[in-house]
Amino acid sequence: MISRKYTITLSVILLTAAAAFVANASGITIFGGSIFRDVNDGLVLDMSLAQSNYTSGTKTFADASGLGNNGIALVAASFAADNYDQSNGATSFTANNYVNVSSLYNTSFPQTAGSIAIWVYGDFSAQDMKAIFDDYDDTRKHIFIRGRSANNGLQIVVQDPVGGYLASSYPILENNKWSFVVVTFNNTTDKLNVFINGVLYSSNTITDGTWVPNAQRTVFAGTGNRFTGLISKVRIYNRDLSLGEVQALYRPRALGGSSLQAGLVGYWPLDANNYNATTGRVSDKTPYENHCTNNGATLTADRTGQANGAMDFNGSTSYLNCGNNNSLKITGNQTYAFWIYPRSFGSRRNPIDKAYGGEGTITLETSGAFNYYWGTGGGNTTPYTSVNSGAGLITNQWTHVALVRDLTNNRIVWYFNGAPVSTSTPSYGAAVASTNNLSIGDGYTSPIDGLMSDVRIYNRALSEAEIQTLYSAYRPKIMADSLQQGLIIDMPLTTDWTKSETAGSQIMTDKTPYSRDGQNNSATISSEGASFSGSANWVSIPYGAGIDPSVTPISFSMWVKPNVLTDAMFFSASYSPRLYFGVQGGDWEMGIQNSAWGAGPTDATTNWTHVVVTMDGVYANMYINGVYNHQKAYTAYNFLADFNVGRTQAGTYYFNGSVSNLKIYNRALSAAEVTSLYEKGR
């Protein structure tokens, strides 16, 4: 019998991650087209805890799912701003209130699979054992979510009267920040998955395969030891959401163009459409006409691979002089935002410079981190102060950077790729304007050695949601022909794409005109992909031997599903010197040239995962599910053999799992192209 899947989604928004989805009036869409099922499918509860969704006379919050699962507050609700800074968009819980959805108790709650999603805000160092969803009760089969001060975050548990904690997770949350938490369970796969801000935090096995939440209570903020903080939105599903669907829900709603135009006093795309090579003018697209004069910067491809979409600064003489119009003399709230691709950190360098003792200057330090300098000296003089970004950039990698000076709310915030990485308190009530010209790519230290694009300056403090929208919005559509450029092997590894029917020895079709067809060696081929048993089966591809990736950039893209997380390699061409990708110590890893694999930064799971490795001539960059993971440097060397899927080149280690949709390019894909490949799905 085929079991229905259920999903409980408790959405807690931590505005700290950034993904590639935007919301519009018709629902969740993805750049380049929709790839996920409707995120309203299976929705059994859709409840905003905003004042606009509350009837005070009956203390009722309405359910928008259409199923009438309304919630009743214990006492009159009070409200505060939500994760979008909307006034009265969230309910404030002060340990004297909760919201009860009695129609989703016991077996009325999804039983076979489900998802819980909630946006939550609080001081988790002071929330020890305080309930956010249901609560601890060792007499019932249920799931509960509560604060846990020991790990400054949450305790999420599948509880059973006999077995106790059948699965548990302890994610860390950032205090006094909105967090998006999603918990999914599936009793067919016996999995409890926890996502924080659109990222899979943990995948846990439910140790009793007969467990179902038949004594669940759907209560927000608990009935006993109650949560103190804010909750803005809760969704519950009768199926387990995919990672892509979780990320789609996490994305902040699209902000209208008028929002991101407000306060914009300088916008320089740094592309061919806004550069006159004859006059050297780099155009400002705002009405303030803060046009720059180019001094040696050249056009180059941007982060999406679009030709002439960015500018290259040589690290010694190139910069843009943008003048000193009154609109640039910003002494109050301020936002700087730009894309940057640094090639080196050997010297201190300025991507944006006005005055370090005045309106503000950004310095890229030799550590890869930034300092923001500003002050009341009225120029490059004292007094001034600095605010460090904490986090640092990665060389040869595009990053969206934003600095927000929010004097109204007494904070200065750094953002990388839409996520806040550092918050500080301002030292002054206002800056003092200078007579210095604004420079892009240079300043009081040294010119940038690298690429920049899409530079913006605002005379106001952008919100976190607006920063995330800027990060997500600067993604020109990756056209289909872009992902065909340089494609030299396109092998689905499925039954629909074989050239012989003899099981175990099929010819695996390469869809490109090069017809580099693979040879199956005892792997099981199905509509899902090639399945490997961990012993003596693989697919060989007649290409790869002799390639020097320092001369010939190359990219590998494939979907991988390990059956076990023991050490194994699912793709290889060379063992010493190395080219192999696999699972090592439970993490996604790669061996490159003389760099053996070690402990990668991301845990592997037994779910289908998109793995990409790009080799640009200097660095091998690994991406997991469309997101940059880590890199390894290499120099000149040759692959010793042709490519093998499912084992090492020498046949020493075999993979236990499945691989599908293998693509190989004779160029290094951009980060945006990697994300686009992931969003296309399997």
XYZ file of C-alpha atoms in Angstrom:
682
model
C 0.000 0.000 0.000
C 1.274 3.459 -0.836
C 1.205 5.742 2.182
C 0.285 9.382 1.904
C 2.987 11.789 3.030
C 2.301 14.507 5.532
C 4.286 17.611 6.360
C 4.264 19.791 9.438
C 5.997 23.086 8.760
C 6.765 25.251 11.761
C 8.224 28.351 10.142
C 10.552 30.284 12.389
C 12.326 33.060 10.522
C 16.005 33.667 11.199
C 16.778 36.415 8.797
C 20.320 35.178 8.357
C 20.382 33.120 5.204
C 19.950 34.011 1.589
C 18.568 31.912 -1.164
C 17.439 32.258 -4.722
C 13.692 32.533 -4.467
C 11.256 35.414 -4.539
C 7.554 35.635 -3.805
C 5.033 37.333 -6.037
C 1.306 37.820 -6.008
C 0.659 34.369 -7.424
C 2.848 32.476 -4.982
C 6.432 31.284 -4.795
C 8.390 31.320 -8.028
C 11.984 30.720 -8.880
C 14.155 32.636 -11.322
C 13.975 30.841 -14.626
C 10.639 29.162 -13.862
C 8.887 27.176 -11.165
C 10.428 23.839 -10.279
C 8.656 22.860 -7.085
C 5.105 21.744 -6.514
C 2.743 24.391 -5.174
C 3.820 25.155 -1.608
C 0.141 25.289 -0.663
C -0.315 21.586 -1.490
C -1.085 19.656 1.682
C -1.490 22.799 3.774
C -3.723 22.053 6.776
C -2.940 25.201 8.755
C -1.893 28.628 7.481
C -2.066 31.069 10.362
C -0.774 34.591 10.595
C -0.467 35.808 14.162
C -0.835 39.429 13.063
C -3.381 41.807 14.531
C -5.048 42.022 11.105
C -5.863 38.282 11.365
C -7.207 38.480 14.906
C -10.780 38.929 16.146
C -10.510 40.452 19.596
C -14.069 39.623 20.718
C -13.463 35.871 20.427
C -9.630 35.980 20.710
C -9.520 34.047 17.413
C -6.771 33.812 14.788
C -8.159 32.712 11.412
C -6.770 29.777 9.435
C -6.189 30.699 5.776
C -5.850 27.075 4.598
C -9.587 26.837 3.980
C -9.977 23.971 6.477
C -11.198 26.116 9.358
C -8.456 25.177 11.820
C -8.708 28.453 13.685
C -6.702 29.216 16.815
C -7.942 30.639 20.110
C -5.739 32.722 22.400
C -5.921 32.072 26.137
C -6.078 35.799 26.932
C -6.298 38.931 24.808
C -3.358 39.017 22.384
C -0.812 41.809 22.182
C 1.235 42.566 19.094
C 4.617 43.785 17.862
C 6.416 44.256 14.547
C 7.015 41.081 12.541
C 9.995 39.790 10.583
C 9.187 42.218 7.747
C 9.068 45.155 10.170
C 5.311 45.362 9.652
C 3.617 47.017 12.613
C 1.532 44.563 14.705
C 2.487 41.702 12.387
C 3.420 39.282 15.176
C 1.956 38.161 18.485
C 3.958 38.959 21.603
C 3.926 36.117 24.139
C 4.789 37.058 27.720
C 4.364 33.696 29.489
C 0.691 34.393 30.207
C -0.741 33.477 26.815
C -0.801 30.765 24.160
C -2.737 29.978 20.972
C -4.593 26.662 20.849
C -5.718 24.927 17.618
C -7.878 22.167 19.141
C -9.116 20.916 15.755
C -5.566 19.635 15.039
C -5.254 17.444 18.134
C -4.414 13.738 18.271
C -5.152 11.870 15.021
C -6.572 15.014 13.398
C -2.964 16.077 13.187
C -1.034 14.634 10.195
C 0.033 11.097 11.103
C 2.209 9.531 8.397
C 4.293 12.571 7.471
C 4.146 16.290 7.995
C 5.867 19.661 8.330
C 5.739 22.437 10.933
C 7.006 25.926 10.025
C 7.172 28.949 12.330
C 8.762 32.406 12.432
C 10.043 33.073 15.948
C 11.991 35.785 17.776
C 13.362 35.779 21.316
C 16.282 35.674 23.697
C 17.028 31.955 23.625
C 19.640 32.200 26.358
C 16.676 32.848 28.678
C 14.176 30.347 27.190
C 15.223 27.163 28.947
C 12.542 24.494 28.404
C 9.957 27.100 27.414
C 7.502 25.666 24.907
C 7.077 27.061 21.397
C 5.108 24.203 19.801
C 3.321 21.695 22.076
C 5.500 20.761 25.087
C 7.344 17.962 26.864
C 4.989 15.193 28.029
C 6.308 11.653 28.492
C 2.778 10.191 28.423
C 2.093 11.083 24.782
C 3.348 10.320 21.246
C 4.041 13.733 19.754
C 6.592 16.289 18.544
C 7.528 19.291 20.644
C 9.700 22.353 20.103
C 10.968 24.401 23.018
C 13.758 26.777 23.913
C 16.962 25.441 25.386
C 19.362 27.903 26.980
C 22.194 25.319 27.173
C 22.722 25.551 23.409
C 21.262 29.053 23.001
C 18.585 27.702 20.701
C 15.959 24.980 20.512
C 15.235 21.426 21.553
C 13.163 19.565 18.940
C 12.041 16.074 19.943
C 9.992 13.120 18.724
C 8.653 11.835 22.053
C 7.173 8.448 22.948
C 5.869 7.168 26.320
C 7.908 3.961 26.028
C 10.888 4.839 23.861
C 11.455 8.328 25.253
C 13.261 10.605 22.799
C 13.077 8.721 19.479
C 14.781 11.573 17.610
C 16.069 14.946 18.735
C 17.839 18.015 17.383
C 19.367 21.034 19.145
C 19.790 23.877 16.628
C 21.456 27.107 17.733
C 19.544 30.357 17.122
C 20.700 33.955 17.178
C 19.271 35.885 20.111
C 16.789 38.656 19.383
C 16.743 37.891 15.673
C 13.914 36.475 13.634
C 14.450 32.804 12.796
C 12.624 30.506 10.393
C 12.374 26.959 11.721
C 10.922 24.051 9.762
C 10.516 20.551 11.178
C 9.485 17.715 8.842
C 8.806 14.066 9.647
C 8.120 11.030 7.493
C 7.241 7.676 9.029
C 7.932 5.828 5.788
C 11.575 6.886 5.825
C 11.669 7.265 9.648
C 13.240 10.714 9.307
C 12.982 13.910 11.323
C 14.559 16.799 9.388
C 15.213 20.234 10.872
C 15.807 23.331 8.737
C 16.980 26.701 10.052
C 16.631 29.738 7.773
C 16.236 27.612 4.659
C 19.254 25.396 5.408
C 19.096 21.727 6.465
C 20.443 21.714 10.030
C 20.058 18.024 10.834
C 18.546 14.802 9.512
C 17.683 12.430 12.339
C 16.452 8.833 12.358
C 13.234 8.129 14.275
C 14.335 4.987 16.085
C 10.863 3.392 16.383
C 9.367 2.730 12.962
C 5.859 2.329 14.439
C 5.721 5.797 16.016
C 2.978 8.195 14.904
C 1.991 11.512 16.558
C -1.439 10.240 17.597
C -1.482 12.357 20.765
C -0.254 15.602 19.236
C -1.457 18.963 20.500
C -1.246 21.987 18.246
C -0.488 24.760 20.693
C 1.804 27.736 20.114
C 3.773 29.072 23.107
C 2.831 26.096 25.285
C 0.325 25.497 28.019
C 2.791 24.963 30.867
C 6.264 26.490 30.770
C 5.474 29.113 28.144
C 7.614 30.842 25.571
C 8.322 34.556 25.898
C 8.968 36.223 22.578
C 7.321 36.790 19.203
C 5.722 34.445 16.663
C 4.468 35.827 13.365
C 3.449 32.933 11.117
C 2.749 29.204 11.443
C 2.112 26.616 8.739
C 1.380 22.905 9.094
C 1.329 20.444 6.174
C 0.213 16.854 5.734
C 3.412 16.021 3.826
C 7.136 16.476 4.339
C 8.422 19.493 2.469
C 11.511 19.291 0.293
C 14.577 21.456 0.848
C 13.607 23.580 -2.145
C 10.117 24.148 -0.769
C 11.528 25.108 2.622
C 13.841 27.586 0.923
C 10.930 28.983 -1.081
C 8.951 29.564 2.121
C 11.950 31.160 3.792
C 12.489 33.773 1.109
C 11.183 37.200 2.137
C 8.340 38.563 0.075
C 9.311 40.583 -2.930
C 9.691 44.281 -2.241
C 8.278 46.672 -4.767
C 10.628 48.637 -6.980
C 9.591 51.820 -5.223
C 10.981 50.499 -1.914
C 14.453 49.911 -3.328
C 14.371 53.229 -5.186
C 13.631 55.203 -2.033
C 16.747 56.995 -0.804
C 18.904 55.700 -3.661
C 21.399 58.472 -4.435
C 23.897 56.467 -6.464
C 23.529 53.315 -8.576
C 26.377 52.181 -10.801
C 25.786 48.770 -12.488
C 29.384 48.916 -13.838
C 28.323 47.207 -17.061
C 28.649 47.966 -20.770
C 25.187 49.503 -20.969
C 26.207 52.171 -18.477
C 29.758 52.865 -19.616
C 30.953 55.121 -22.451
C 34.461 53.956 -23.345
C 35.050 57.054 -25.480
C 34.407 59.590 -22.732
C 35.207 57.288 -19.800
C 31.868 58.069 -18.146
C 30.415 55.411 -15.855
C 26.766 56.336 -15.530
C 24.794 56.711 -12.317
C 21.230 55.536 -12.986
C 19.654 57.719 -10.283
C 18.243 61.223 -10.940
C 21.177 62.661 -8.944
C 23.546 62.064 -11.887
C 26.540 61.124 -9.769
C 28.391 59.925 -12.852
C 31.951 58.635 -12.412
C 35.052 58.997 -14.525
C 36.871 55.766 -15.240
C 40.602 55.576 -14.633
C 41.791 52.259 -16.025
C 39.060 49.786 -15.005
C 38.003 47.380 -17.763
C 34.789 45.518 -18.508
C 34.554 41.806 -17.748
C 31.966 39.084 -17.111
C 29.834 39.441 -13.990
C 28.890 36.842 -11.390
C 26.266 35.284 -13.678
C 28.717 34.919 -16.555
C 27.123 37.820 -18.450
C 29.733 39.389 -20.723
C 30.706 43.002 -19.863
C 28.527 42.940 -16.755
C 31.206 43.999 -14.246
C 34.417 46.017 -13.995
C 37.916 44.702 -13.373
C 40.250 46.754 -11.144
C 43.944 45.904 -11.539
C 45.035 46.479 -7.953
C 47.480 49.277 -8.761
C 46.103 52.152 -10.845
C 42.431 51.600 -11.744
C 39.524 53.316 -9.988
C 36.383 55.414 -10.562
C 36.125 59.075 -9.495
C 32.496 59.903 -8.755
C 32.745 63.518 -7.547
C 31.357 65.194 -4.460
C 27.806 66.248 -5.205
C 25.705 67.213 -2.215
C 23.683 63.971 -2.485
C 26.835 62.020 -1.587
C 27.490 64.018 1.596
C 25.558 61.585 3.772
C 25.856 62.289 7.488
C 22.853 60.374 8.834
C 21.481 56.952 7.958
C 23.377 55.311 5.118
C 23.638 52.060 3.139
C 26.497 50.880 0.908
C 25.877 47.738 -1.194
C 27.945 46.086 -3.933
C 29.123 42.820 -5.470
C 32.848 42.076 -5.202
C 35.230 39.348 -6.392
C 38.649 39.787 -4.738
C 41.700 38.160 -6.271
C 44.052 38.787 -3.359
C 44.289 40.160 0.182
C 47.969 41.116 0.076
C 47.349 44.808 0.797
C 44.631 46.897 2.447
C 42.268 48.094 -0.275
C 39.170 50.325 -0.653
C 36.142 49.205 -2.657
C 34.268 52.405 -1.653
C 35.914 55.521 -0.235
C 34.491 58.919 0.756
C 36.234 59.937 4.007
C 37.270 57.723 6.900
C 36.759 60.597 9.327
C 33.640 61.766 7.516
C 30.759 60.204 5.576
C 32.308 56.733 5.536
C 34.872 54.477 3.858
C 35.052 50.703 3.456
C 38.448 49.013 3.684
C 39.138 45.405 2.693
C 41.743 44.222 5.177
C 44.505 41.687 4.561
C 42.500 39.129 6.572
C 39.694 39.243 3.994
C 37.363 40.998 6.439
C 36.130 44.584 6.066
C 36.368 47.644 8.270
C 33.936 50.521 7.949
C 35.475 53.839 9.024
C 33.482 57.032 9.642
C 33.627 59.971 11.979
C 33.266 63.613 12.861
C 36.597 64.910 11.544
C 35.049 65.997 8.256
C 37.725 64.285 6.110
C 40.538 61.781 6.271
C 41.391 62.831 9.787
C 40.475 62.230 13.394
C 38.190 61.691 15.149
C 36.946 58.501 13.484
C 35.865 54.999 14.482
C 35.814 51.578 12.813
C 33.336 48.709 12.637
C 34.667 45.282 11.592
C 32.634 42.797 9.564
C 33.872 39.824 11.583
C 33.379 37.437 8.673
C 35.730 37.570 5.713
C 35.542 37.123 1.953
C 36.945 34.248 -0.087
C 39.325 34.979 -2.938
C 38.063 34.310 -6.448
C 34.489 34.154 -5.224
C 31.645 36.651 -5.785
C 30.039 38.003 -2.596
C 27.274 40.545 -2.111
C 28.306 42.990 0.617
C 26.145 45.590 2.352
C 26.886 48.005 5.193
C 23.951 49.694 6.923
C 24.490 52.673 9.258
C 21.174 52.882 11.087
C 21.512 55.800 13.485
C 17.763 55.864 14.059
C 17.906 52.415 15.667
C 21.449 52.862 17.029
C 23.127 50.066 15.079
C 25.579 49.384 12.259
C 25.109 46.074 10.456
C 27.296 44.177 7.968
C 25.624 41.740 5.541
C 27.227 39.069 3.335
C 25.006 37.501 0.673
C 21.878 38.884 2.318
C 22.696 37.569 5.801
C 23.758 39.753 8.755
C 27.265 38.841 9.934
C 28.054 41.621 12.401
C 26.130 44.243 14.398
C 27.673 47.129 16.353
C 26.590 50.243 18.194
C 27.474 53.591 16.529
C 30.050 55.782 18.260
C 28.552 59.056 16.994
C 25.118 60.542 16.493
C 26.017 61.719 12.977
C 28.950 61.982 10.597
C 30.490 65.259 9.428
C 30.573 65.829 5.664
C 33.869 66.126 3.808
C 35.065 67.769 0.606
C 36.500 64.450 -0.656
C 35.321 62.882 -3.889
C 33.656 59.487 -3.783
C 35.886 56.752 -5.226
C 34.872 53.243 -6.292
C 37.687 50.683 -6.431
C 40.284 52.815 -4.635
C 40.753 55.219 -1.739
C 43.146 56.221 1.002
C 44.846 52.758 0.984
C 45.207 50.843 -2.339
C 43.018 50.002 -5.338
C 40.956 46.828 -5.380
C 42.555 43.791 -7.003
C 39.464 42.115 -8.406
C 36.024 42.696 -9.878
C 33.046 44.802 -8.774
C 29.502 45.317 -9.996
C 26.121 46.737 -9.016
C 27.280 49.414 -6.567
C 24.530 51.247 -4.660
C 24.512 54.054 -2.099
C 21.410 55.051 -0.097
C 20.808 57.963 2.236
C 18.711 55.723 4.464
C 19.113 52.447 6.366
C 17.792 49.540 4.326
C 15.949 46.828 6.236
C 17.165 43.253 6.403
C 14.428 42.170 3.992
C 15.498 44.857 1.506
C 19.130 43.734 1.693
C 18.038 40.163 1.021
C 15.938 41.330 -1.911
C 18.943 43.176 -3.356
C 21.013 40.022 -3.000
C 18.371 37.828 -4.639
C 17.300 40.345 -7.261
C 20.703 40.834 -8.855
C 20.464 37.563 -10.677
C 19.925 38.154 -14.411
C 18.040 35.210 -15.776
C 20.322 32.358 -16.749
C 19.115 31.529 -20.216
C 18.991 27.929 -21.366
C 21.738 28.553 -23.900
C 24.050 29.720 -21.084
C 23.843 26.306 -19.456
C 24.525 24.697 -22.827
C 27.714 26.661 -23.411
C 30.746 24.461 -22.909
C 28.625 21.385 -22.117
C 30.768 18.471 -23.296
C 29.077 15.559 -21.486
C 25.371 15.364 -20.607
C 24.584 11.888 -19.274
C 21.251 11.343 -17.445
C 22.314 7.811 -16.311
C 18.693 6.641 -16.522
C 16.838 3.892 -18.421
C 15.432 6.443 -20.885
C 18.961 7.258 -22.031
C 20.662 3.974 -22.836
C 21.727 2.557 -26.217
C 21.450 -1.113 -25.312
C 19.092 -3.068 -23.103
C 21.378 -5.720 -21.628
C 21.084 -5.203 -17.889
C 24.397 -4.458 -16.287
C 26.215 -3.554 -19.484
C 24.147 -0.790 -21.034
C 25.705 1.964 -23.128
C 24.893 5.190 -21.243
C 23.950 7.947 -23.677
C 25.793 11.248 -23.795
C 23.217 13.733 -25.130
C 25.801 16.196 -26.452
C 26.947 16.119 -30.106
C 30.276 14.662 -28.915
C 28.634 11.291 -28.102
C 31.049 10.379 -25.331
C 28.792 7.524 -24.278
C 29.516 5.739 -21.023
C 29.822 2.034 -20.376
C 27.890 0.515 -17.504
C 29.783 -2.091 -15.507
C 27.189 -3.986 -13.449
C 25.416 -0.938 -11.958
C 21.617 -1.039 -11.764
C 20.029 1.493 -14.111
C 16.515 2.782 -13.406
C 14.371 5.828 -14.099
C 15.967 7.413 -11.003
C 19.590 7.003 -12.087
C 22.512 4.602 -11.754
C 22.562 2.645 -8.508
C 25.830 1.275 -7.114
C 26.063 -1.466 -4.479
C 29.432 -0.533 -2.995
C 31.245 -3.408 -4.696
C 32.533 -3.921 -8.245
C 30.079 -1.780 -10.232
C 30.625 1.558 -11.922
C 30.128 3.548 -15.125
C 33.207 4.447 -17.173
C 33.306 7.496 -19.464
C 35.804 7.712 -22.343
C 37.068 11.183 -21.493
C 39.284 12.896 -18.959
C 42.757 11.361 -19.150
C 45.486 13.945 -19.678
C 43.387 17.024 -18.888
C 45.310 19.731 -16.997
C 42.671 21.770 -15.121
C 45.126 24.624 -14.566
C 45.095 25.158 -18.339
C 41.624 23.834 -19.195
C 38.969 24.939 -16.664
C 36.313 22.297 -16.090
C 33.078 21.857 -14.128
C 31.286 18.734 -12.888
C 27.595 18.642 -11.935
C 25.663 15.614 -10.695
C 22.906 14.525 -8.328
C 24.034 12.069 -5.658
C 22.132 9.940 -3.136
C 24.328 7.936 -0.725
C 22.783 4.854 0.858
C 25.339 4.969 3.671
C 27.565 7.778 4.882
C 30.770 5.792 5.218
C 33.820 6.964 3.284
C 33.378 6.420 -0.453
C 34.007 8.170 -3.780
C 31.229 8.612 -6.324
C 33.329 10.274 -9.051
C 37.012 9.989 -9.882
C 39.597 10.382 -12.617
C 42.837 10.343 -10.717
C 44.030 9.047 -7.352
C 47.566 10.439 -7.135
C 47.577 13.280 -8.071
C 43.946 13.484 -7.080
C 40.609 14.183 -8.679
C 37.801 12.564 -6.748
C 34.551 13.570 -5.057
C 32.799 11.681 -2.291
C 31.735 11.366 1.321
C 34.466 11.517 3.962
C 33.785 11.393 7.683
C 30.105 11.973 6.989
C 30.840 15.180 5.037
C 30.821 16.114 1.353
C 34.446 16.321 0.257
C 36.860 16.340 -2.686
C 40.454 15.351 -3.281
C 42.312 17.775 -5.559
C 45.911 17.353 -6.796
C 48.040 16.863 -3.660
C 45.269 17.900 -1.275
C 43.623 14.835 0.224
C 40.154 15.077 1.563
C 39.582 15.943 5.181
C 36.596 17.115 7.185
C 34.297 19.055 4.871
C 32.087 21.807 6.312
C 28.727 20.240 5.410
C 27.248 16.944 6.609
C 26.172 14.564 3.869
C 22.706 13.033 4.049
C 21.017 10.071 2.393
C 18.769 12.450 0.437
C 19.293 13.347 -3.215
C 21.872 16.154 -3.206
C 23.166 18.353 -5.999
C 26.980 18.378 -6.046
C 29.014 20.686 -8.283
C 32.772 21.161 -8.474
C 34.173 23.953 -10.651
C 37.908 24.168 -11.423
C 38.828 27.654 -12.652
C 42.564 27.164 -13.153
C 43.524 28.103 -9.600
C 40.813 26.802 -7.253
C 38.454 23.855 -7.130
C 35.164 25.121 -5.661
C 32.559 22.709 -4.281
C 28.859 23.658 -4.181
C 26.176 21.683 -2.330
C 22.547 22.219 -3.359
C 23.409 25.415 -5.202
C 25.375 26.985 -2.342
C 29.155 27.505 -2.223
C 30.697 25.049 0.244
C 34.516 25.187 0.206
C 37.538 25.371 -2.082
C 41.007 23.894 -2.570
C 43.902 25.443 -4.455
C 45.839 23.573 -7.129
C 48.574 24.127 -9.704
C 49.442 22.373 -12.973
C 48.767 18.610 -13.029
C 47.119 16.027 -15.294
C 44.218 13.674 -14.663
C 45.694 10.178 -14.898
C 42.676 8.370 -16.316
C 39.210 8.772 -17.805
C 36.253 9.577 -15.588
C 34.619 6.869 -13.465
C 31.224 7.200 -11.800
C 30.694 5.022 -8.735
C 34.300 4.224 -7.850
C 37.855 5.513 -7.713
C 39.868 5.432 -10.908
C 41.951 2.533 -9.572
C 38.914 0.608 -8.376
C 40.026 0.709 -4.743
C 36.860 2.284 -3.317
C 33.311 1.725 -4.545
C 30.254 3.877 -3.884
C 27.057 2.631 -2.228
C 24.290 4.869 -3.527
C 22.914 6.452 -6.688
C 24.057 9.102 -9.178
C 22.049 10.813 -11.912
C 22.097 13.722 -14.347
C 25.875 13.995 -14.814
C 27.017 17.114 -16.682
C 30.595 18.125 -17.478
C 31.598 21.535 -18.874
C 34.876 22.691 -20.412
C 34.671 25.926 -18.435
C 34.199 27.049 -14.852
C 30.514 27.689 -14.193
C 29.603 30.868 -12.332
C 27.972 30.686 -8.904
C 24.681 31.852 -10.430
C 24.830 29.116 -13.066
C 25.430 26.526 -10.357
C 22.385 27.804 -8.491
C 20.347 27.722 -11.688
C 21.340 24.093 -12.336
C 20.255 23.204 -8.815
C 16.944 25.027 -9.179
C 16.156 23.072 -12.336
C 16.041 19.993 -10.133
C 16.708 16.420 -11.149
